[in-house]
């Protein structure tokens, strides 16, 4: 979102009769909390079979960065399908199994974006030691990134087995048994700090 650069801010505050607090910085706070984000997808599939048996399997990994720093998502997937034909193809067993694990890490987006948009651009992001600067009147959004974690871990397994048997020509009995299990843990952490908010 377009905001005033440090020199524009210095001019505009004085121009409208405001009191300028200038700490000699030139910070683009949006650039400080964001990044160019990349996504990587890796997939492996294989299949095959023999007379009466076919199979297909796949494995996948998605590694996705968020535009905000400290915002990441990793997803692992696995899938297997097996079809077994027996008794001159009168009995067919179809097995499917899918598993997914997703881990996401999010920053505290509720205040960090608004803070970055409204923060004085003459405030330096880092002090002389390379640590996030401490200000008397506002919170440096870099502290918000460093002192807060919101990690969600979700696992889901979907499976089914479908045996079918041809009793007589044109009459098939089919049974379908399935399971869908999902669990999720969320860990929200506010890291202790001696620096006051």
Short mmCIF file of C-alpha atoms in Angstrom, two decimals:
data_model
loop_
_atom_site.label_atom_id
_atom_site.label_comp_id
_atom_site.label_asym_id
_atom_site.label_seq_id
_atom_site.Cartn_x
_atom_site.Cartn_y
_atom_site.Cartn_z
CA UNK A 1 0.00 0.00 0.00
CA UNK A 2 1.54 3.36 -0.95
CA UNK A 3 2.70 5.34 2.09
CA UNK A 4 4.99 8.36 2.54
CA UNK A 5 8.72 7.74 2.41
CA UNK A 6 10.84 9.21 5.20
CA UNK A 7 11.71 12.47 3.43
CA UNK A 8 8.12 12.95 2.25
CA UNK A 9 6.93 12.28 5.79
CA UNK A 10 9.30 14.90 7.24
CA UNK A 11 8.03 17.51 4.77
CA UNK A 12 4.34 16.64 5.07
CA UNK A 13 4.21 16.65 8.90
CA UNK A 14 5.75 20.14 9.07
CA UNK A 15 3.59 21.32 6.16
CA UNK A 16 0.35 20.45 7.95
CA UNK A 17 1.55 21.93 11.24
CA UNK A 18 2.27 18.68 13.05
CA UNK A 19 5.05 17.99 15.53
CA UNK A 20 7.68 15.83 13.88
CA UNK A 21 9.49 13.14 15.85
CA UNK A 22 12.50 12.32 13.67
CA UNK A 23 14.91 9.55 14.67
CA UNK A 24 16.99 9.94 11.49
CA UNK A 25 15.86 6.68 9.94
CA UNK A 26 14.46 5.88 6.53
CA UNK A 27 12.43 2.72 6.90
CA UNK A 28 9.90 1.09 4.60
CA UNK A 29 8.04 -0.83 7.28
CA UNK A 30 6.09 -2.88 4.76
CA UNK A 31 9.36 -4.18 3.29
CA UNK A 32 10.63 -4.97 6.78
CA UNK A 33 7.75 -7.34 7.56
CA UNK A 34 7.24 -8.86 4.08
CA UNK A 35 9.27 -10.86 1.61
CA UNK A 36 9.15 -12.34 -1.85
CA UNK A 37 7.49 -15.67 -1.15
CA UNK A 38 8.22 -18.93 -2.95
CA UNK A 39 6.36 -22.21 -3.20
CA UNK A 40 8.01 -25.56 -3.91
CA UNK A 41 6.06 -28.64 -4.99
CA UNK A 42 7.68 -32.07 -5.17
CA UNK A 43 5.69 -35.08 -6.34
CA UNK A 44 6.60 -38.72 -6.93
CA UNK A 45 4.17 -41.17 -8.51
CA UNK A 46 4.50 -44.78 -9.54
CA UNK A 47 2.16 -47.52 -10.59
CA UNK A 48 2.08 -50.91 -12.16
CA UNK A 49 0.63 -54.32 -11.76
CA UNK A 50 0.30 -57.80 -13.11
CA UNK A 51 -2.57 -60.00 -14.15
CA UNK A 52 -5.35 -59.38 -11.65
CA UNK A 53 -3.49 -56.75 -9.63
CA UNK A 54 -2.95 -53.05 -10.32
CA UNK A 55 -1.57 -50.39 -8.03
CA UNK A 56 -0.88 -46.66 -8.03
CA UNK A 57 0.93 -44.66 -5.36
CA UNK A 58 2.05 -41.06 -4.95
CA UNK A 59 3.99 -38.96 -2.47
CA UNK A 60 3.99 -35.18 -2.35
CA UNK A 61 5.58 -32.28 -0.52
CA UNK A 62 4.45 -28.67 -0.73
CA UNK A 63 6.59 -26.02 0.96
CA UNK A 64 4.95 -22.61 0.76
CA UNK A 65 6.22 -19.32 2.14
CA UNK A 66 3.84 -16.55 3.05
CA UNK A 67 4.31 -12.95 1.95
CA UNK A 68 4.62 -11.96 5.62
CA UNK A 69 7.84 -13.11 7.25
CA UNK A 70 7.53 -16.08 9.64
CA UNK A 71 4.51 -17.32 7.69
CA UNK A 72 5.03 -20.81 6.28
CA UNK A 73 3.04 -23.89 5.32
CA UNK A 74 4.32 -27.41 4.74
CA UNK A 75 2.03 -30.16 3.43
CA UNK A 76 2.98 -33.82 3.10
CA UNK A 77 0.67 -36.16 1.16
CA UNK A 78 0.60 -39.86 0.43
CA UNK A 79 -1.84 -41.92 -1.58
CA UNK A 80 -2.16 -45.56 -2.58
CA UNK A 81 -4.80 -47.32 -4.68
CA UNK A 82 -4.82 -51.11 -5.16
CA UNK A 83 -7.25 -53.23 -7.19
CA UNK A 84 -7.10 -57.00 -6.81
CA UNK A 85 -9.20 -59.34 -9.01
CA UNK A 86 -9.74 -62.94 -7.93
CA UNK A 87 -11.87 -65.97 -8.83
CA UNK A 88 -11.87 -65.27 -12.57
CA UNK A 89 -12.62 -61.58 -11.90
CA UNK A 90 -15.80 -62.40 -9.96
CA UNK A 91 -14.28 -60.98 -6.75
CA UNK A 92 -12.78 -57.49 -6.96
CA UNK A 93 -11.18 -55.76 -4.00
CA UNK A 94 -10.59 -52.01 -4.34
CA UNK A 95 -8.47 -50.35 -1.64
CA UNK A 96 -7.81 -46.58 -1.41
CA UNK A 97 -5.80 -44.80 1.25
CA UNK A 98 -4.94 -41.06 1.45
CA UNK A 99 -2.94 -39.35 4.20
CA UNK A 100 -2.13 -35.66 4.61
CA UNK A 101 -0.14 -33.75 7.21
CA UNK A 102 -0.18 -29.95 7.14
CA UNK A 103 1.92 -27.70 9.40
CA UNK A 104 1.33 -23.96 9.21
CA UNK A 105 3.12 -21.21 11.10
CA UNK A 106 1.51 -17.75 11.15
CA UNK A 107 2.55 -14.42 12.60
CA UNK A 108 0.13 -12.23 14.55
CA UNK A 109 -1.46 -10.54 11.56
CA UNK A 110 -4.12 -8.69 13.57
CA UNK A 111 -1.91 -5.75 14.51
CA UNK A 112 1.30 -6.15 12.56
CA UNK A 113 0.08 -4.91 9.16
CA UNK A 114 -1.71 -1.85 10.53
CA UNK A 115 1.30 -1.09 12.72
CA UNK A 116 3.66 -1.26 9.72
CA UNK A 117 1.41 0.98 7.62
CA UNK A 118 1.08 3.68 10.27
CA UNK A 119 4.56 3.64 11.82
CA UNK A 120 6.79 6.70 11.46
CA UNK A 121 9.24 5.99 8.58
CA UNK A 122 11.95 8.10 10.25
CA UNK A 123 12.21 5.46 12.98
CA UNK A 124 15.06 3.03 12.20
CA UNK A 125 14.10 -0.64 12.08
CA UNK A 126 17.33 -1.79 13.79
CA UNK A 127 19.66 -0.35 16.41
CA UNK A 128 23.47 -0.08 16.19
CA UNK A 129 23.84 -3.71 17.31
CA UNK A 130 21.56 -4.97 14.53
CA UNK A 131 18.68 -5.75 16.89
CA UNK A 132 15.14 -4.44 16.35
CA UNK A 133 14.95 -0.87 17.66
CA UNK A 134 12.95 -0.07 20.79
CA UNK A 135 10.73 3.01 20.68
CA UNK A 136 9.16 4.81 23.65
CA UNK A 137 5.77 5.38 22.04
CA UNK A 138 5.09 2.45 19.64
CA UNK A 139 5.97 -1.20 19.16
CA UNK A 140 8.43 -2.16 16.46
CA UNK A 141 6.56 -4.69 14.25
CA UNK A 142 9.75 -6.75 14.05
CA UNK A 143 9.21 -7.59 17.73
CA UNK A 144 5.71 -8.76 16.90
CA UNK A 145 7.19 -11.10 14.29
CA UNK A 146 9.86 -12.45 16.65
CA UNK A 147 7.80 -12.83 19.82
CA UNK A 148 4.69 -14.59 18.53
CA UNK A 149 4.13 -18.04 17.04
CA UNK A 150 0.87 -19.65 15.93
CA UNK A 151 1.55 -23.21 14.78
CA UNK A 152 -1.20 -25.54 13.58
CA UNK A 153 -0.53 -29.21 12.83
CA UNK A 154 -3.33 -31.11 11.07
CA UNK A 155 -3.30 -34.78 10.08
CA UNK A 156 -6.06 -36.41 8.04
CA UNK A 157 -6.39 -40.02 6.90
CA UNK A 158 -9.10 -41.16 4.50
CA UNK A 159 -9.36 -44.79 3.57
CA UNK A 160 -11.86 -47.19 2.12
CA UNK A 161 -12.06 -50.77 0.97
CA UNK A 162 -14.73 -51.89 -1.48
CA UNK A 163 -14.98 -55.61 -2.14
CA UNK A 164 -17.53 -56.66 -4.76
CA UNK A 165 -18.61 -60.16 -5.69
CA UNK A 166 -20.56 -61.22 -8.75
CA UNK A 167 -23.05 -63.75 -7.37
CA UNK A 168 -24.56 -64.56 -10.77
CA UNK A 169 -24.23 -62.76 -14.09
CA UNK A 170 -25.77 -59.31 -13.70
CA UNK A 171 -26.08 -59.54 -9.88
CA UNK A 172 -23.17 -58.03 -7.93
CA UNK A 173 -22.93 -57.60 -4.16
CA UNK A 174 -20.72 -54.66 -3.19
CA UNK A 175 -19.61 -53.63 0.29
CA UNK A 176 -18.02 -50.26 1.02
CA UNK A 177 -16.15 -49.68 4.28
CA UNK A 178 -14.54 -46.30 4.89
CA UNK A 179 -12.78 -44.24 7.49
CA UNK A 180 -12.11 -40.50 7.71
CA UNK A 181 -9.97 -39.48 10.69
CA UNK A 182 -8.71 -35.96 11.27
CA UNK A 183 -6.84 -34.41 14.17
CA UNK A 184 -5.49 -30.92 14.66
CA UNK A 185 -3.27 -29.28 17.28
CA UNK A 186 -2.80 -25.53 17.58
CA UNK A 187 -0.01 -24.00 19.64
CA UNK A 188 -0.14 -20.23 20.14
CA UNK A 189 2.98 -18.86 21.82
CA UNK A 190 3.77 -15.41 23.13
CA UNK A 191 7.50 -15.56 23.73
CA UNK A 192 8.58 -13.92 27.01
CA UNK A 193 10.43 -10.65 26.59
CA UNK A 194 11.91 -8.00 28.90
CA UNK A 195 11.10 -5.34 26.32
CA UNK A 196 7.77 -3.68 27.20
CA UNK A 197 5.09 -3.46 24.56
#
